[in-house]
Coordinates of C-alpha atoms and ligand atoms in Angstrom, one line a residue:
M1 CA -17.1 22.2 -88.0
R2 CA -14.6 24.1 -90.0
N3 CA -12.8 22.4 -92.9
L4 CA -9.0 22.7 -93.3
L5 CA -7.0 21.6 -96.2
W6 CA -3.2 21.8 -96.1
L7 CA -1.2 21.7 -99.5
Q8 CA 2.5 21.8 -100.3
G9 CA 4.4 23.5 -103.0
G10 CA 8.1 24.2 -103.1
A11 CA 8.9 22.9 -99.8
C12 CA 11.1 20.7 -97.4
S13 CA 8.1 19.8 -95.3
G14 CA 9.8 21.6 -92.3
N15 CA 6.7 23.5 -91.4
T16 CA 4.9 20.0 -91.3
L17 CA 7.5 18.7 -89.1
S18 CA 7.2 21.8 -86.9
L19 CA 3.4 21.4 -86.6
L20 CA 3.9 17.9 -85.7
N21 CA 6.2 19.1 -82.6
A22 CA 3.1 20.9 -81.2
S23 CA 2.5 19.9 -77.7
D24 CA -0.1 20.6 -75.1
P25 CA -2.4 20.3 -77.1
D26 CA -0.7 18.2 -79.9
V27 CA -2.1 19.0 -83.4
F28 CA -4.8 16.1 -83.4
E29 CA -6.1 17.2 -80.1
F30 CA -6.0 20.8 -81.2
F31 CA -8.2 20.0 -84.3
S32 CA -10.8 18.3 -82.1
Q33 CA -10.8 21.0 -79.5
H34 CA -11.5 23.7 -82.2
N35 CA -13.9 21.5 -84.2
I36 CA -11.6 21.5 -87.3
K37 CA -11.9 18.8 -89.8
L38 CA -8.8 18.1 -91.6
L39 CA -9.7 17.5 -95.3
W40 CA -6.3 16.6 -96.4
H41 CA -2.7 16.9 -95.4
P42 CA 0.5 15.7 -97.4
S43 CA 2.2 13.9 -94.4
L44 CA -1.0 13.2 -92.1
S45 CA -3.4 11.8 -94.7
L46 CA -3.2 8.2 -96.0
D47 CA -5.2 8.6 -99.2
S48 CA -3.0 10.7 -101.8
I49 CA -5.5 9.8 -104.6
G50 CA -8.6 11.1 -102.6
V51 CA -7.1 14.7 -102.6
K52 CA -8.1 15.2 -106.1
R53 CA -11.8 14.3 -105.4
I54 CA -11.7 16.8 -102.5
M55 CA -10.3 19.5 -104.4
E56 CA -12.7 19.0 -107.2
D57 CA -15.5 19.0 -104.6
I58 CA -14.5 22.2 -103.2
I59 CA -14.3 23.8 -106.8
N60 CA -17.8 22.1 -107.4
G61 CA -19.3 23.8 -104.4
K62 CA -19.9 20.6 -102.6
I63 CA -17.4 21.1 -99.7
R64 CA -16.7 24.5 -98.2
L65 CA -13.2 25.4 -97.7
N66 CA -12.7 27.6 -94.4
I67 CA -9.0 27.3 -94.0
F68 CA -6.6 26.8 -96.7
V69 CA -3.1 26.3 -95.4
F70 CA -0.2 26.4 -98.0
E71 CA 3.2 25.4 -97.2
G72 CA 6.1 26.2 -99.7
S73 CA 6.5 28.4 -102.6
V74 CA 4.3 28.6 -105.7
I75 CA 6.4 27.3 -108.4
L76 CA 5.5 28.9 -111.8
G77 CA 8.6 27.4 -113.8
P78 CA 9.6 26.4 -116.4
N79 CA 8.3 29.4 -118.4
N80 CA 5.2 30.2 -116.2
S81 CA 3.9 26.6 -116.9
G82 CA 4.1 25.5 -113.3
T83 CA 5.0 21.8 -114.5
F84 CA 8.1 21.7 -112.3
N85 CA 5.4 21.0 -109.4
M86 CA 2.7 18.6 -110.8
F87 CA 0.0 17.6 -108.3
A88 CA -3.0 15.5 -108.8
G89 CA -2.7 15.9 -112.6
K90 CA -2.2 19.8 -112.7
P91 CA 0.2 22.2 -111.9
M92 CA 0.1 23.0 -108.2
K93 CA -0.3 26.5 -109.1
D94 CA -3.3 26.1 -110.9
W95 CA -4.9 24.1 -107.9
V96 CA -3.9 27.3 -105.8
K97 CA -5.4 29.5 -108.4
Y98 CA -8.9 27.6 -108.4
L99 CA -9.0 27.1 -104.4
A100 CA -7.9 30.4 -103.3
P101 CA -10.9 32.5 -104.4
L102 CA -13.1 29.8 -102.6
S103 CA -11.2 30.0 -99.4
E104 CA -12.5 31.7 -96.3
Y105 CA -9.0 32.3 -95.0
I106 CA -5.7 31.3 -96.3
I107 CA -2.4 31.0 -94.3
A108 CA 0.9 30.8 -95.9
V109 CA 3.0 28.9 -93.6
G110 CA 6.8 29.5 -93.5
D111 CA 9.0 31.9 -95.3
C112 CA 8.6 30.1 -98.8
A113 CA 4.8 30.4 -98.9
S114 CA 5.1 33.9 -97.5
F115 CA 8.0 35.5 -99.6
G116 CA 9.3 32.9 -101.8
G117 CA 12.0 31.8 -99.3
I118 CA 14.8 29.5 -100.1
P119 CA 13.3 28.2 -103.3
A120 CA 13.1 31.9 -104.6
A121 CA 16.8 32.5 -103.9
D122 CA 18.8 33.9 -106.6
P123 CA 18.8 32.8 -109.6
N124 CA 15.6 31.4 -108.7
P125 CA 15.5 28.4 -111.2
T126 CA 11.9 27.3 -110.4
Q127 CA 10.5 30.8 -110.8
S128 CA 9.2 30.7 -107.1
T129 CA 7.2 33.0 -105.5
G130 CA 5.2 33.6 -102.3
L131 CA 1.4 33.5 -102.2
Q132 CA 1.0 37.4 -101.8
F133 CA 4.4 38.6 -101.7
F134 CA 7.6 38.1 -103.6
K135 CA 10.3 38.9 -101.2
K136 CA 9.6 42.4 -100.1
E137 CA 7.3 43.2 -102.9
I138 CA 3.4 42.8 -102.4
G139 CA 1.8 40.9 -105.1
G140 CA 3.5 37.3 -105.4
F141 CA 1.2 34.8 -107.0
L142 CA -2.3 36.0 -106.3
G143 CA -1.7 39.7 -106.6
K144 CA -1.7 42.7 -104.3
N145 CA -5.6 43.1 -104.3
F146 CA -6.5 39.5 -103.7
R147 CA -8.8 38.9 -100.7
T148 CA -10.2 35.5 -99.3
K149 CA -14.0 35.4 -98.9
S150 CA -13.4 36.6 -95.3
G151 CA -12.3 39.9 -96.8
L152 CA -8.6 39.2 -95.5
P153 CA -5.5 39.1 -97.4
I154 CA -3.1 36.0 -97.2
I155 CA -2.1 35.6 -93.6
N156 CA 1.7 35.0 -93.6
I157 CA 3.2 33.0 -90.8
S158 CA 6.7 33.3 -91.9
G159 CA 9.8 31.4 -90.4
C160 CA 12.0 28.5 -91.8
P161 CA 10.1 26.9 -90.0
A162 CA 7.1 28.7 -88.4
H163 CA 6.9 27.6 -84.7
P164 CA 4.0 25.3 -84.2
D165 CA 2.3 27.7 -81.6
W166 CA 2.5 30.5 -84.2
I167 CA 0.6 28.2 -86.6
L168 CA -1.8 26.8 -84.2
T169 CA -2.8 30.2 -82.3
T170 CA -3.3 31.6 -85.8
I171 CA -5.8 28.9 -86.7
S172 CA -7.4 29.2 -83.4
L173 CA -7.9 32.9 -83.9
I174 CA -9.4 32.2 -87.1
S175 CA -11.7 29.4 -86.1
E176 CA -13.1 31.6 -83.2
G177 CA -13.7 34.4 -85.7
K178 CA -11.3 36.7 -84.0
M179 CA -8.8 37.3 -86.8
T180 CA -9.1 40.8 -88.3
E181 CA -6.8 42.7 -90.7
D182 CA -5.8 45.3 -88.2
M183 CA -4.2 42.4 -86.4
L184 CA -1.6 41.8 -89.3
D185 CA 1.6 43.8 -89.9
E186 CA 2.9 45.4 -93.0
F187 CA 3.8 42.0 -94.4
N188 CA 0.5 40.4 -93.3
R189 CA 1.9 38.5 -90.3
P190 CA 0.0 38.3 -87.1
K191 CA 1.5 41.2 -85.0
I192 CA 1.2 39.3 -81.6
F193 CA 4.1 37.2 -83.0
Y194 CA 6.0 39.6 -85.2
S195 CA 6.0 42.8 -83.5
T196 CA 9.2 42.5 -81.4
T197 CA 12.7 41.3 -82.6
T198 CA 14.3 38.2 -81.9
Q199 CA 16.4 40.1 -79.3
F200 CA 13.4 40.3 -77.1
G201 CA 14.0 37.6 -74.5
C202 CA 17.4 36.7 -75.7
P203 CA 19.6 36.1 -72.6
R204 CA 22.7 37.5 -74.5
Q205 CA 21.0 41.0 -74.5
P206 CA 23.1 42.4 -71.7
Y207 CA 26.3 41.5 -73.9
F208 CA 24.7 43.2 -76.7
T209 CA 24.1 46.3 -74.4
Y210 CA 27.7 46.6 -73.6
K211 CA 29.1 45.5 -76.8
I212 CA 30.5 42.4 -75.7
S213 CA 31.1 39.9 -78.5
S214 CA 31.4 36.4 -78.9
K215 CA 33.6 35.0 -81.7
E216 CA 33.0 31.4 -81.3
L217 CA 29.9 29.6 -82.3
G218 CA 28.3 27.7 -79.5
H219 CA 30.2 29.8 -76.8
K220 CA 27.8 30.4 -73.8
E221 CA 28.6 34.1 -73.4
G222 CA 28.9 37.3 -75.5
C223 CA 26.5 38.6 -78.4
L224 CA 26.5 37.1 -81.6
Y225 CA 25.7 40.4 -83.6
F226 CA 29.0 42.0 -83.7
D227 CA 31.1 39.3 -85.5
L228 CA 29.0 36.2 -85.9
G229 CA 26.3 37.8 -88.0
C230 CA 23.4 37.3 -85.6
R231 CA 20.3 39.1 -87.4
G232 CA 18.3 39.1 -84.1
A233 CA 18.6 42.8 -83.6
Y234 CA 16.6 43.3 -87.0
T235 CA 14.4 40.3 -87.3
K236 CA 11.0 40.3 -86.1
S237 CA 10.0 37.1 -84.3
P238 CA 9.3 35.8 -81.0
C239 CA 12.0 33.0 -81.0
N240 CA 13.3 34.1 -77.5
S241 CA 10.0 34.4 -75.8
I242 CA 8.0 31.5 -77.4
L243 CA 10.7 28.8 -77.1
W244 CA 11.4 25.9 -79.5
N245 CA 10.7 22.6 -78.1
N246 CA 9.4 24.8 -75.2
Q247 CA 13.0 25.1 -73.9
S248 CA 15.5 26.7 -76.4
S249 CA 16.3 29.1 -79.2
K250 CA 19.3 29.3 -81.6
T251 CA 20.9 32.4 -79.7
R252 CA 20.4 30.4 -76.6
V253 CA 22.8 27.7 -77.7
G254 CA 25.2 30.0 -79.4
T255 CA 23.9 30.0 -83.0
P256 CA 23.2 33.3 -84.5
C257 CA 19.7 34.2 -85.6
M258 CA 19.6 33.8 -89.6
G259 CA 16.7 36.2 -90.0
C260 CA 14.4 33.4 -91.4
T261 CA 11.1 35.2 -90.6
E262 CA 12.0 38.1 -92.9
F263 CA 11.5 38.6 -96.5
D264 CA 15.1 38.6 -97.5
F265 CA 15.8 35.2 -96.2
P266 CA 18.2 33.4 -96.9
T267 CA 20.9 35.9 -97.3
F268 CA 23.9 33.3 -97.4
N269 CA 26.4 35.3 -95.2
F270 CA 25.5 33.3 -92.2
F271 CA 27.7 33.2 -89.1
H272 CA 29.7 36.4 -90.4
T273 CA 28.9 40.1 -89.8
E274 CA 29.5 42.3 -92.8
K275 CA 31.1 45.6 -91.9
N276 CA 32.3 48.8 -93.7
R277 CA 35.7 50.1 -93.6
S278 CA 35.2 51.7 -90.3
G279 CA 34.3 48.3 -88.8
I280 CA 30.5 49.2 -88.4
P281 CA 28.1 46.5 -89.1
K282 CA 26.4 47.0 -92.4
R283 CA 22.9 46.0 -91.1
L284 CA 22.2 48.1 -88.0
P285 CA 20.0 47.0 -85.1
L286 CA 16.3 48.0 -85.9
G287 CA 15.6 51.7 -85.4
M288 CA 19.4 52.7 -84.8
S289 CA 21.2 55.1 -86.9
R290 CA 24.7 55.1 -87.7
G291 CA 25.4 58.2 -85.5
T292 CA 23.6 56.5 -82.7
Y293 CA 25.5 53.2 -83.1
V294 CA 28.9 55.0 -83.0
T295 CA 27.8 56.7 -79.7
F296 CA 26.4 53.5 -78.3
S297 CA 29.7 51.6 -79.1
A298 CA 31.8 54.3 -77.5
V299 CA 29.6 54.3 -74.3
A300 CA 29.1 50.6 -74.2
K301 CA 32.8 49.7 -74.4
G302 CA 33.9 51.8 -71.5
S303 CA 31.0 50.9 -69.2
A304 CA 31.0 47.1 -69.6
P305 CA 30.9 45.6 -66.1
Q306 CA 33.6 43.2 -65.3
F307 CA 31.4 40.3 -64.3
L308 CA 30.2 40.2 -67.9
V309 CA 33.5 40.8 -69.5
R310 CA 35.6 38.5 -67.4
P311 CA 34.2 35.0 -68.7
L312 CA 34.9 36.0 -72.3
I313 CA 38.5 37.0 -72.0
K314 CA 41.0 34.4 -73.0
K315 CA 43.8 36.9 -73.5
K316 CA 43.6 40.8 -73.5
G317 CA 41.6 42.2 -76.4
D318 CA 40.5 38.7 -77.4
W319 CA 36.8 38.9 -76.8
I320 CA 35.9 42.6 -76.4
E321 CA 36.5 45.2 -78.9
Ligands
SF4_1 S1 22.1 40.3 -81.4 FE1 21.5 38.0 -81.4 S2 22.8 37.2 -79.7 FE2 22.9 39.4 -79.4 S3 21.3 39.8 -78.0 FE3 20.4 40.2 -80.0 S4 19.4 38.1 -80.4 FE4 20.9 37.9 -78.9

Protein backbone atom coordinates (compact mmCIF):
# COMPACT_ATOMS: atom_id res chain seq x y z
CA MET A 1 0.00 0.00 0.00
CA ARG A 2 1.39 3.44 -0.97
CA ASN A 3 0.30 6.56 0.89
CA LEU A 4 -0.58 9.65 -1.14
CA LEU A 5 -1.12 13.12 0.30
CA TRP A 6 -2.46 15.96 -1.88
CA LEU A 7 -2.12 19.55 -0.65
CA GLN A 8 -3.04 22.82 -2.30
CA GLY A 9 -1.25 26.18 -2.18
CA GLY A 10 -1.99 29.19 -4.42
CA ALA A 11 -4.47 27.41 -6.62
CA CYS A 12 -7.94 27.54 -8.16
CA SER A 13 -8.54 23.76 -7.76
CA GLY A 14 -8.42 23.38 -11.55
CA ASN A 15 -6.10 20.38 -11.34
CA THR A 16 -8.38 18.75 -8.81
CA LEU A 17 -11.33 19.25 -11.14
CA SER A 18 -9.26 17.82 -13.95
CA LEU A 19 -8.36 14.80 -11.81
CA LEU A 20 -12.06 14.20 -11.15
CA ASN A 21 -12.60 14.06 -14.91
CA ALA A 22 -10.52 10.90 -15.11
CA SER A 23 -12.49 8.06 -16.61
CA ASP A 24 -11.77 4.47 -17.37
CA PRO A 25 -10.78 4.15 -14.59
CA ASP A 26 -12.02 7.03 -12.47
CA VAL A 27 -9.75 8.32 -9.74
CA PHE A 28 -11.14 6.11 -6.95
CA GLU A 29 -10.95 2.95 -9.05
CA PHE A 30 -7.42 3.97 -10.07
CA PHE A 31 -6.31 4.31 -6.44
CA SER A 32 -7.76 0.93 -5.56
CA GLN A 33 -6.20 -0.77 -8.63
CA HIS A 34 -2.78 0.69 -7.77
CA ASN A 35 -2.96 -0.02 -4.06
CA ILE A 36 -2.82 3.67 -3.20
CA LYS A 37 -4.20 4.97 0.06
CA LEU A 38 -5.33 8.59 -0.18
CA LEU A 39 -4.28 10.10 3.13
CA TRP A 40 -5.95 13.42 2.47
CA HIS A 41 -7.14 15.64 -0.37
CA PRO A 42 -8.65 19.13 0.01
CA SER A 43 -11.74 18.35 -2.08
CA LEU A 44 -12.12 14.61 -1.61
CA SER A 45 -11.60 14.27 2.15
CA LEU A 46 -14.35 15.12 4.57
CA ASP A 47 -12.25 15.70 7.65
CA SER A 48 -10.33 18.96 7.24
CA ILE A 49 -9.20 18.91 10.89
CA GLY A 50 -7.64 15.44 10.64
CA VAL A 51 -5.10 16.58 8.07
CA LYS A 52 -3.06 18.32 10.76
CA ARG A 53 -2.73 15.05 12.67
CA ILE A 54 -1.83 13.19 9.45
CA MET A 55 0.90 15.71 8.61
CA GLU A 56 2.27 15.60 12.17
CA ASP A 57 2.31 11.79 12.06
CA ILE A 58 4.31 11.93 8.83
CA ILE A 59 6.76 14.39 10.42
CA ASN A 60 7.03 12.18 13.54
CA GLY A 61 7.73 9.12 11.42
CA LYS A 62 4.47 7.32 12.24
CA ILE A 63 3.16 7.44 8.65
CA ARG A 64 5.24 6.93 5.50
CA LEU A 65 4.69 9.48 2.75
CA ASN A 66 5.19 7.72 -0.57
CA ILE A 67 3.67 10.25 -2.95
CA PHE A 68 3.22 13.92 -2.10
CA VAL A 69 1.19 15.82 -4.69
CA PHE A 70 1.20 19.59 -4.50
CA GLU A 71 -1.25 21.72 -6.50
CA GLY A 72 -0.77 25.48 -6.82
CA SER A 73 2.08 27.84 -6.14
CA VAL A 74 4.07 28.02 -2.93
CA ILE A 75 3.15 31.40 -1.46
CA LEU A 76 6.00 33.17 0.32
CA GLY A 77 4.32 36.54 0.91
CA PRO A 78 4.07 38.82 2.66
CA ASN A 79 7.77 39.44 3.32
CA ASN A 80 8.70 35.74 3.10
CA SER A 81 6.37 34.91 6.05
CA GLY A 82 4.02 32.75 3.95
CA THR A 83 1.08 33.95 6.06
CA PHE A 84 -0.98 34.83 2.98
CA ASN A 85 -1.60 31.05 2.80
CA MET A 86 -2.22 29.64 6.28
CA PHE A 87 -3.14 25.95 6.58
CA ALA A 88 -3.71 23.86 9.70
CA GLY A 89 -2.19 26.54 11.91
CA LYS A 90 0.98 27.17 9.90
CA PRO A 91 1.96 28.84 6.64
CA MET A 92 1.53 26.21 3.92
CA LYS A 93 5.15 26.80 2.86
CA ASP A 94 6.29 25.49 6.27
CA TRP A 95 4.27 22.28 5.89
CA VAL A 96 5.88 21.82 2.45
CA LYS A 97 9.33 22.44 3.93
CA TYR A 98 8.81 19.74 6.62
CA LEU A 99 7.04 17.18 4.41
CA ALA A 100 9.19 17.43 1.27
CA PRO A 101 12.36 15.73 2.62
CA LEU A 102 10.20 12.90 4.04
CA SER A 103 8.50 12.18 0.72
CA GLU A 104 9.55 9.33 -1.50
CA TYR A 105 8.26 11.14 -4.60
CA ILE A 106 6.82 14.62 -5.08
CA ILE A 107 4.61 15.65 -7.97
CA ALA A 108 4.03 19.34 -8.71
CA VAL A 109 0.70 19.22 -10.49
CA GLY A 110 -0.22 22.13 -12.77
CA ASP A 111 1.71 25.13 -14.02
CA CYS A 112 1.49 27.03 -10.69
CA ALA A 113 3.14 24.23 -8.68
CA SER A 114 5.66 23.63 -11.47
CA PHE A 115 6.71 27.19 -12.36
CA GLY A 116 4.64 29.66 -10.31
CA GLY A 117 1.98 30.04 -13.02
CA ILE A 118 -0.79 32.59 -12.72
CA PRO A 119 -0.17 33.59 -9.06
CA ALA A 120 3.48 34.33 -9.94
CA ALA A 121 2.59 36.55 -12.90
CA ASP A 122 4.07 40.04 -12.62
CA PRO A 123 3.94 41.83 -10.24
CA ASN A 124 3.58 38.60 -8.23
CA PRO A 125 1.90 40.20 -5.18
CA THR A 126 1.85 36.92 -3.20
CA GLN A 127 5.56 36.17 -3.83
CA SER A 128 4.52 32.89 -5.44
CA THR A 129 6.96 30.35 -6.80
CA GLY A 130 6.92 26.80 -8.10
CA LEU A 131 8.26 23.94 -5.98
CA GLN A 132 11.56 23.58 -7.85
CA PHE A 133 11.36 26.18 -10.60
CA PHE A 134 10.56 29.87 -10.65
CA LYS A 135 9.45 30.33 -14.23
CA LYS A 136 12.45 29.23 -16.32
CA GLU A 137 14.91 29.29 -13.47
CA ILE A 138 15.63 26.11 -11.54
CA GLY A 139 15.51 26.54 -7.76
CA GLY A 140 12.01 27.61 -6.80
CA PHE A 141 10.99 26.98 -3.20
CA LEU A 142 12.94 23.78 -2.52
CA GLY A 143 16.14 24.69 -4.32
CA LYS A 144 18.05 23.39 -7.31
CA ASN A 145 19.70 20.46 -5.52
CA PHE A 146 16.67 19.18 -3.62
CA ARG A 147 15.96 15.48 -4.07
CA THR A 148 13.17 13.37 -2.61
CA LYS A 149 13.96 10.12 -0.75
CA SER A 150 13.84 8.24 -4.06
CA GLY A 151 16.66 10.47 -5.36
CA LEU A 152 14.42 12.17 -7.93
CA PRO A 153 13.76 15.91 -8.22
CA ILE A 154 10.22 17.25 -8.13
CA ILE A 155 8.29 15.73 -11.03
CA ASN A 156 6.49 18.57 -12.80
CA ILE A 157 3.20 17.85 -14.54
CA SER A 158 2.65 21.32 -15.93
CA GLY A 159 -0.55 22.57 -17.53
CA CYS A 160 -3.43 24.81 -16.59
CA PRO A 161 -4.75 22.35 -15.74
CA ALA A 162 -2.81 19.13 -16.27
CA HIS A 163 -4.80 16.42 -18.06
CA PRO A 164 -6.05 13.64 -15.73
CA ASP A 165 -4.28 10.98 -17.82
CA TRP A 166 -0.93 12.78 -17.42
CA ILE A 167 -1.44 12.87 -13.64
CA LEU A 168 -2.63 9.29 -13.20
CA THR A 169 -0.13 7.77 -15.61
CA THR A 170 2.70 9.49 -13.73
CA ILE A 171 1.35 8.22 -10.40
CA SER A 172 1.05 4.72 -11.85
CA LEU A 173 4.67 4.80 -13.12
CA ILE A 174 5.76 5.87 -9.64
CA SER A 175 3.68 3.27 -7.85
CA GLU A 176 5.09 0.54 -10.11
CA GLY A 177 8.65 1.75 -9.43
CA LYS A 178 9.20 2.59 -13.10
CA MET A 179 9.86 6.34 -12.87
CA THR A 180 13.52 7.29 -13.36
CA GLU A 181 15.24 10.65 -13.76
CA ASP A 182 16.15 10.03 -17.39
CA MET A 183 12.43 9.93 -18.13
CA LEU A 184 12.20 13.65 -17.29
CA ASP A 185 12.93 16.59 -19.61
CA GLU A 186 14.93 19.74 -18.82
CA PHE A 187 12.00 21.08 -16.77
CA ASN A 188 11.60 17.75 -14.94
CA ARG A 189 8.40 16.90 -16.84
CA PRO A 190 7.81 13.30 -17.93
CA LYS A 191 9.06 13.11 -21.53
CA ILE A 192 6.25 10.75 -22.47
CA PHE A 193 3.92 13.75 -22.31
CA TYR A 194 6.16 16.74 -23.04
CA SER A 195 8.40 15.76 -25.93
CA THR A 196 6.18 16.83 -28.82
CA THR A 197 4.47 20.16 -29.41
CA THR A 198 0.73 20.78 -29.18
CA GLN A 199 0.83 20.84 -32.95
CA PHE A 200 1.33 17.07 -33.01
CA GLY A 201 -2.12 15.69 -33.84
CA CYS A 202 -3.69 19.10 -34.46
CA PRO A 203 -6.16 18.72 -37.35
CA ARG A 204 -5.23 22.25 -38.47
CA GLN A 205 -1.66 21.27 -39.27
CA PRO A 206 -2.23 21.16 -43.06
CA TYR A 207 -3.28 24.82 -42.81
CA PHE A 208 -0.08 25.57 -40.90
CA THR A 209 1.97 23.80 -43.56
CA TYR A 210 0.50 25.97 -46.31
CA LYS A 211 0.28 29.13 -44.19
CA ILE A 212 -3.46 29.38 -44.41
CA SER A 213 -4.59 31.54 -41.56
CA SER A 214 -7.85 31.74 -39.69
CA LYS A 215 -8.72 35.20 -38.43
CA GLU A 216 -11.85 34.25 -36.58
CA LEU A 217 -12.04 32.42 -33.25
CA GLY A 218 -14.15 29.29 -33.44
CA HIS A 219 -13.85 29.00 -37.23
CA LYS A 220 -13.57 25.38 -38.33
CA GLU A 221 -10.79 25.94 -40.88
CA GLY A 222 -7.37 27.61 -40.89
CA CYS A 223 -4.35 27.66 -38.61
CA LEU A 224 -4.52 29.85 -35.52
CA TYR A 225 -0.78 30.62 -35.37
CA PHE A 226 -0.42 33.40 -37.92
CA ASP A 227 -3.01 35.83 -36.53
CA LEU A 228 -4.74 34.46 -33.45
CA GLY A 229 -1.70 33.84 -31.25
CA CYS A 230 -1.76 30.02 -31.15
CA ARG A 231 1.29 28.87 -29.18
CA GLY A 232 0.93 25.24 -30.30
CA ALA A 233 3.95 25.42 -32.59
CA TYR A 234 6.30 26.05 -29.65
CA THR A 235 4.50 24.56 -26.64
CA LYS A 236 5.33 21.06 -25.45
CA SER A 237 2.15 19.17 -24.60
CA PRO A 238 0.13 16.23 -25.92
CA CYS A 239 -3.18 18.18 -25.96
CA ASN A 240 -3.93 17.07 -29.51
CA SER A 241 -2.95 13.44 -29.02
CA ILE A 242 -4.41 12.79 -25.55
CA LEU A 243 -7.70 14.57 -25.97
CA TRP A 244 -9.64 16.44 -23.31
CA ASN A 245 -12.79 14.63 -22.17
CA ASN A 246 -11.50 11.96 -24.57
CA GLN A 247 -12.80 13.97 -27.49
CA SER A 248 -11.45 17.48 -28.06
CA SER A 249 -8.80 20.15 -27.62
CA LYS A 250 -8.61 23.93 -27.77
CA THR A 251 -7.40 24.07 -31.37
CA ARG A 252 -10.02 21.54 -32.48
CA VAL A 253 -12.74 24.00 -31.46
CA GLY A 254 -10.99 27.06 -32.88
CA THR A 255 -9.39 28.40 -29.70
CA PRO A 256 -5.64 29.01 -29.84
CA CYS A 257 -3.29 27.05 -27.59
CA MET A 258 -2.28 29.40 -24.78
CA GLY A 259 0.97 27.65 -23.92
CA CYS A 260 -0.18 26.69 -20.42
CA THR A 261 2.33 23.84 -20.03
CA GLU A 262 5.31 26.19 -20.35
CA PHE A 263 7.28 28.17 -17.77
CA ASP A 264 6.27 31.54 -19.23
CA PHE A 265 2.51 31.02 -18.88
CA PRO A 266 0.51 33.27 -18.62
CA THR A 267 1.69 35.77 -21.23
CA PHE A 268 -1.47 37.92 -21.45
CA ASN A 269 -1.33 38.37 -25.22
CA PHE A 270 -3.97 35.76 -25.91
CA PHE A 271 -5.76 35.67 -29.29
CA HIS A 272 -3.20 37.90 -30.95
CA THR A 273 0.04 37.12 -32.78
CA GLU A 274 2.75 39.63 -32.02
CA LYS A 275 4.70 40.43 -35.18
CA ASN A 276 7.71 42.52 -36.08
CA ARG A 277 7.69 45.29 -38.68
CA SER A 278 8.12 42.82 -41.52
CA GLY A 279 5.01 40.93 -40.37
CA ILE A 280 6.96 37.94 -39.05
CA PRO A 281 5.64 36.47 -35.80
CA LYS A 282 7.97 37.26 -32.86
CA ARG A 283 7.75 33.67 -31.59
CA LEU A 284 8.66 31.25 -34.35
CA PRO A 285 7.75 27.56 -34.43
CA LEU A 286 10.11 25.40 -32.37
CA GLY A 287 13.38 24.79 -34.19
CA MET A 288 12.61 27.24 -37.03
CA SER A 289 15.02 30.11 -37.73
CA ARG A 290 13.91 33.46 -39.12
CA GLY A 291 15.49 32.62 -42.49
CA THR A 292 13.71 29.26 -42.65
CA TYR A 293 10.43 30.96 -41.74
CA VAL A 294 10.78 33.46 -44.61
CA THR A 295 11.51 30.65 -47.07
CA PHE A 296 8.69 28.55 -45.62
CA SER A 297 6.26 31.47 -46.02
CA ALA A 298 7.20 32.07 -49.64
CA VAL A 299 6.93 28.40 -50.62
CA ALA A 300 3.83 27.69 -48.52
CA LYS A 301 1.78 30.55 -49.92
CA GLY A 302 2.46 29.60 -53.50
CA SER A 303 1.73 25.91 -53.11
CA ALA A 304 -1.45 25.91 -51.00
CA PRO A 305 -3.94 23.46 -52.51
CA GLN A 306 -7.28 24.95 -53.47
CA PHE A 307 -9.31 22.45 -51.47
CA LEU A 308 -7.76 23.91 -48.30
CA VAL A 309 -7.96 27.55 -49.34
CA ARG A 310 -11.47 27.63 -50.78
CA PRO A 311 -13.49 27.13 -47.57
CA LEU A 312 -11.70 30.11 -46.03
CA ILE A 313 -12.05 32.68 -48.77
CA LYS A 314 -14.79 35.16 -47.98
CA LYS A 315 -13.47 37.66 -50.43
CA LYS A 316 -10.14 37.63 -52.20
CA GLY A 317 -7.25 38.21 -49.82
CA ASP A 318 -9.42 37.91 -46.73
CA TRP A 319 -8.13 34.66 -45.29
CA ILE A 320 -4.82 33.90 -46.92
CA GLU A 321 -1.78 36.10 -46.81
S1 LIG B 1 -0.28 26.60 -34.73
FE1 LIG B 1 -1.99 25.92 -33.43
S2 LIG B 1 -3.79 25.75 -34.79
FE2 LIG B 1 -1.95 25.85 -36.09
S3 LIG B 1 -1.47 23.71 -36.51
FE3 LIG B 1 -0.24 24.37 -34.72
S4 LIG B 1 -1.47 23.81 -32.92
FE4 LIG B 1 -2.84 23.71 -34.70
